[in-house]
Amino acid sequence: HVQLVESGGGSVQAGGSLRLSCRFSGRITSTYCLAWFRQAPGKEREGVAAITSGGTTRYADSVKGRFTISKDNAKNTLFLQMISLKPEDTAMYYCAAVPGSLFDSLLLPSTYRSWGQGTQVTVS
């Protein structure tokens, strides 16, 4: 059982930046695949970025070149650095984790076992 807590959300103007963090309850970042998802009202949950235990990353086309996923294994923390934010990035952002080293569907919600409660990002 893993608990996840997101932080770092907020309101920014278009073109601004935010850095999201997700703290895990145990040392799992070195053996789990980790990801960020987002969901806006009336829309499906969307995979934003993922990172495997070995550091391989995946990004949704809509955020490539603007978002960077990273992790600190020693601190059991996942990050999402977001730059050049757009109004369409507005959503609740969730972190997620699943044990394992590599999966075919890293940006699909069904891949993940543990979820945080979310942090709101609003871009105006």
PDB file of C-alpha atoms in Angstrom:
ATOM      1  CA  HIS A   1       0.000   0.000   0.000  1.00  0.00           C
ATOM      2  CA  VAL A   2       1.376   3.370  -1.071  1.00  0.00           C
ATOM      3  CA  GLN A   3       0.026   6.801  -0.203  1.00  0.00           C
ATOM      4  CA  LEU A   4       0.667   9.782  -2.462  1.00  0.00           C
ATOM      5  CA  VAL A   5       0.347  13.487  -1.706  1.00  0.00           C
ATOM      6  CA  GLU A   6       0.543  16.144  -4.419  1.00  0.00           C
ATOM      7  CA  SER A   7       1.522  19.755  -3.912  1.00  0.00           C
ATOM      8  CA  GLY A   8       2.574  22.789  -5.923  1.00  0.00           C
ATOM      9  CA  GLY A   9      -0.603  23.593  -7.793  1.00  0.00           C
ATOM     10  CA  GLY A  10      -1.937  27.097  -8.092  1.00  0.00           C
ATOM     11  CA  SER A  11      -3.056  29.849 -10.428  1.00  0.00           C
ATOM     12  CA  VAL A  12      -0.764  31.375 -13.038  1.00  0.00           C
ATOM     13  CA  GLN A  13      -1.070  33.511 -16.130  1.00  0.00           C
ATOM     14  CA  ALA A  14      -0.581  32.048 -19.575  1.00  0.00           C
ATOM     15  CA  GLY A  15       3.103  31.642 -20.291  1.00  0.00           C
ATOM     16  CA  GLY A  16       3.945  31.081 -16.649  1.00  0.00           C
ATOM     17  CA  SER A  17       5.481  28.113 -14.877  1.00  0.00           C
ATOM     18  CA  LEU A  18       4.654  25.737 -12.044  1.00  0.00           C
ATOM     19  CA  ARG A  19       6.445  22.832 -10.419  1.00  0.00           C
ATOM     20  CA  LEU A  20       4.314  20.036  -8.996  1.00  0.00           C
ATOM     21  CA  SER A  21       5.548  17.559  -6.414  1.00  0.00           C
ATOM     22  CA  CYS A  22       4.246  14.182  -5.293  1.00  0.00           C
ATOM     23  CA  ARG A  23       5.552  12.623  -2.099  1.00  0.00           C
ATOM     24  CA  PHE A  24       5.202   8.860  -1.646  1.00  0.00           C
ATOM     25  CA  SER A  25       4.820   7.077   1.682  1.00  0.00           C
ATOM     26  CA  GLY A  26       7.650   4.622   1.071  1.00  0.00           C
ATOM     27  CA  ARG A  27      10.792   4.138  -0.935  1.00  0.00           C
ATOM     28  CA  ILE A  28       9.157   3.171  -4.204  1.00  0.00           C
ATOM     29  CA  THR A  29      10.498   5.561  -6.831  1.00  0.00           C
ATOM     30  CA  SER A  30      13.376   3.238  -7.715  1.00  0.00           C
ATOM     31  CA  THR A  31      11.138   0.221  -8.338  1.00  0.00           C
ATOM     32  CA  TYR A  32       7.848   1.721  -9.557  1.00  0.00           C
ATOM     33  CA  CYS A  33       6.663   3.415 -12.697  1.00  0.00           C
ATOM     34  CA  LEU A  34       5.327   6.868 -11.866  1.00  0.00           C
ATOM     35  CA  ALA A  35       3.113   9.266 -13.759  1.00  0.00           C
ATOM     36  CA  TRP A  36       1.157  12.493 -13.815  1.00  0.00           C
ATOM     37  CA  PHE A  37      -2.411  12.648 -15.057  1.00  0.00           C
ATOM     38  CA  ARG A  38      -4.847  15.510 -15.365  1.00  0.00           C
ATOM     39  CA  GLN A  39      -8.582  15.863 -15.628  1.00  0.00           C
ATOM     40  CA  ALA A  40     -10.648  18.898 -16.510  1.00  0.00           C
ATOM     41  CA  PRO A  41     -14.403  19.120 -15.851  1.00  0.00           C
ATOM     42  CA  GLY A  42     -16.346  17.125 -18.420  1.00  0.00           C
ATOM     43  CA  LYS A  43     -13.249  15.472 -19.853  1.00  0.00           C
ATOM     44  CA  GLU A  44     -11.572  12.089 -19.514  1.00  0.00           C
ATOM     45  CA  ARG A  45      -8.528  11.655 -17.339  1.00  0.00           C
ATOM     46  CA  GLU A  46      -5.478  12.246 -19.520  1.00  0.00           C
ATOM     47  CA  GLY A  47      -1.975  10.894 -19.134  1.00  0.00           C
ATOM     48  CA  VAL A  48       0.475  13.796 -19.123  1.00  0.00           C
ATOM     49  CA  ALA A  49       3.889  12.305 -18.393  1.00  0.00           C
ATOM     50  CA  ALA A  50       5.389   9.096 -17.045  1.00  0.00           C
ATOM     51  CA  ILE A  51       8.762   7.887 -15.855  1.00  0.00           C
ATOM     52  CA  THR A  52       9.901   4.313 -15.325  1.00  0.00           C
ATOM     53  CA  SER A  53      12.026   3.064 -12.465  1.00  0.00           C
ATOM     54  CA  GLY A  54      15.001   3.268 -14.814  1.00  0.00           C
ATOM     55  CA  GLY A  55      14.290   6.848 -15.841  1.00  0.00           C
ATOM     56  CA  THR A  56      12.677   6.373 -19.245  1.00  0.00           C
ATOM     57  CA  THR A  57      10.087   9.092 -19.870  1.00  0.00           C
ATOM     58  CA  ARG A  58       6.909   9.409 -21.906  1.00  0.00           C
ATOM     59  CA  TYR A  59       4.892  12.535 -22.656  1.00  0.00           C
ATOM     60  CA  ALA A  60       1.560  13.360 -24.139  1.00  0.00           C
ATOM     61  CA  ASP A  61       1.926  15.173 -27.444  1.00  0.00           C
ATOM     62  CA  SER A  62       0.140  18.189 -26.011  1.00  0.00           C
ATOM     63  CA  VAL A  63       2.888  18.839 -23.440  1.00  0.00           C
ATOM     64  CA  LYS A  64       6.069  17.762 -25.223  1.00  0.00           C
ATOM     65  CA  GLY A  65       8.675  20.478 -25.046  1.00  0.00           C
ATOM     66  CA  ARG A  66       6.888  22.243 -22.196  1.00  0.00           C
ATOM     67  CA  PHE A  67       6.646  19.726 -19.335  1.00  0.00           C
ATOM     68  CA  THR A  68       9.427  17.684 -17.739  1.00  0.00           C
ATOM     69  CA  ILE A  69       8.902  14.754 -15.388  1.00  0.00           C
ATOM     70  CA  SER A  70      11.632  13.826 -12.929  1.00  0.00           C
ATOM     71  CA  LYS A  71      12.119  12.121  -9.600  1.00  0.00           C
ATOM     72  CA  ASP A  72      14.295  12.061  -6.528  1.00  0.00           C
ATOM     73  CA  ASN A  73      14.655   8.442  -5.466  1.00  0.00           C
ATOM     74  CA  ALA A  74      16.263   9.278  -2.135  1.00  0.00           C
ATOM     75  CA  LYS A  75      13.346  11.503  -1.149  1.00  0.00           C
ATOM     76  CA  ASN A  76      10.638   9.329  -2.716  1.00  0.00           C
ATOM     77  CA  THR A  77       9.354  12.332  -4.604  1.00  0.00           C
ATOM     78  CA  LEU A  78       8.066  12.844  -8.134  1.00  0.00           C
ATOM     79  CA  PHE A  79       8.105  16.210  -9.907  1.00  0.00           C
ATOM     80  CA  LEU A  80       6.463  17.814 -12.895  1.00  0.00           C
ATOM     81  CA  GLN A  81       8.080  21.011 -14.140  1.00  0.00           C
ATOM     82  CA  MET A  82       5.647  22.910 -16.334  1.00  0.00           C
ATOM     83  CA  ILE A  83       6.629  25.917 -18.439  1.00  0.00           C
ATOM     84  CA  SER A  84       4.850  27.978 -21.093  1.00  0.00           C
ATOM     85  CA  LEU A  85       1.531  27.113 -19.518  1.00  0.00           C
ATOM     86  CA  LYS A  86      -1.624  27.511 -21.556  1.00  0.00           C
ATOM     87  CA  PRO A  87      -5.264  27.892 -20.499  1.00  0.00           C
ATOM     88  CA  GLU A  88      -5.934  24.397 -21.844  1.00  0.00           C
ATOM     89  CA  ASP A  89      -3.531  23.037 -19.210  1.00  0.00           C
ATOM     90  CA  THR A  90      -6.087  23.957 -16.548  1.00  0.00           C
ATOM     91  CA  ALA A  91      -7.084  20.777 -14.710  1.00  0.00           C
ATOM     92  CA  MET A  92      -6.775  18.773 -11.549  1.00  0.00           C
ATOM     93  CA  TYR A  93      -3.403  17.034 -11.657  1.00  0.00           C
ATOM     94  CA  TYR A  94      -2.894  13.604 -10.095  1.00  0.00           C
ATOM     95  CA  CYS A  95       0.201  11.534  -9.484  1.00  0.00           C
ATOM     96  CA  ALA A  96       0.102   7.767  -9.781  1.00  0.00           C
ATOM     97  CA  ALA A  97       2.325   4.749  -9.190  1.00  0.00           C
ATOM     98  CA  VAL A  98       2.508   1.071 -10.122  1.00  0.00           C
ATOM     99  CA  PRO A  99       5.155  -1.505  -9.193  1.00  0.00           C
ATOM    100  CA  GLY A 100       7.289  -2.613 -12.087  1.00  0.00           C
ATOM    101  CA  SER A 101      10.000  -1.376 -14.379  1.00  0.00           C
ATOM    102  CA  LEU A 102       8.342  -0.901 -17.754  1.00  0.00           C
ATOM    103  CA  PHE A 103       4.844  -1.054 -19.251  1.00  0.00           C
ATOM    104  CA  ASP A 104       3.436  -0.663 -22.737  1.00  0.00           C
ATOM    105  CA  SER A 105       0.746   1.794 -21.641  1.00  0.00           C
ATOM    106  CA  LEU A 106       2.467   4.225 -19.326  1.00  0.00           C
ATOM    107  CA  LEU A 107      -0.022   7.014 -20.040  1.00  0.00           C
ATOM    108  CA  LEU A 108      -3.193   5.007 -19.447  1.00  0.00           C
ATOM    109  CA  PRO A 109      -4.921   5.342 -16.054  1.00  0.00           C
ATOM    110  CA  SER A 110      -5.659   1.606 -15.911  1.00  0.00           C
ATOM    111  CA  THR A 111      -1.936   0.874 -15.625  1.00  0.00           C
ATOM    112  CA  TYR A 112      -1.671   2.428 -12.174  1.00  0.00           C
ATOM    113  CA  ARG A 113      -2.526   1.065  -8.733  1.00  0.00           C
ATOM    114  CA  SER A 114      -2.031   4.013  -6.392  1.00  0.00           C
ATOM    115  CA  TRP A 115      -3.297   7.574  -6.786  1.00  0.00           C
ATOM    116  CA  GLY A 116      -3.032  10.881  -5.033  1.00  0.00           C
ATOM    117  CA  GLN A 117      -5.961  13.194  -4.345  1.00  0.00           C
ATOM    118  CA  GLY A 118      -4.875  15.819  -6.844  1.00  0.00           C
ATOM    119  CA  THR A 119      -3.682  19.400  -6.966  1.00  0.00           C
ATOM    120  CA  GLN A 120      -5.425  22.098  -8.982  1.00  0.00           C
ATOM    121  CA  VAL A 121      -3.660  23.976 -11.761  1.00  0.00           C
ATOM    122  CA  THR A 122      -5.410  27.006 -13.212  1.00  0.00           C
ATOM    123  CA  VAL A 123      -3.971  28.979 -16.121  1.00  0.00           C
ATOM    124  CA  SER A 124      -5.526  32.263 -17.188  1.00  0.00           C
TER     125      SER A 124
END
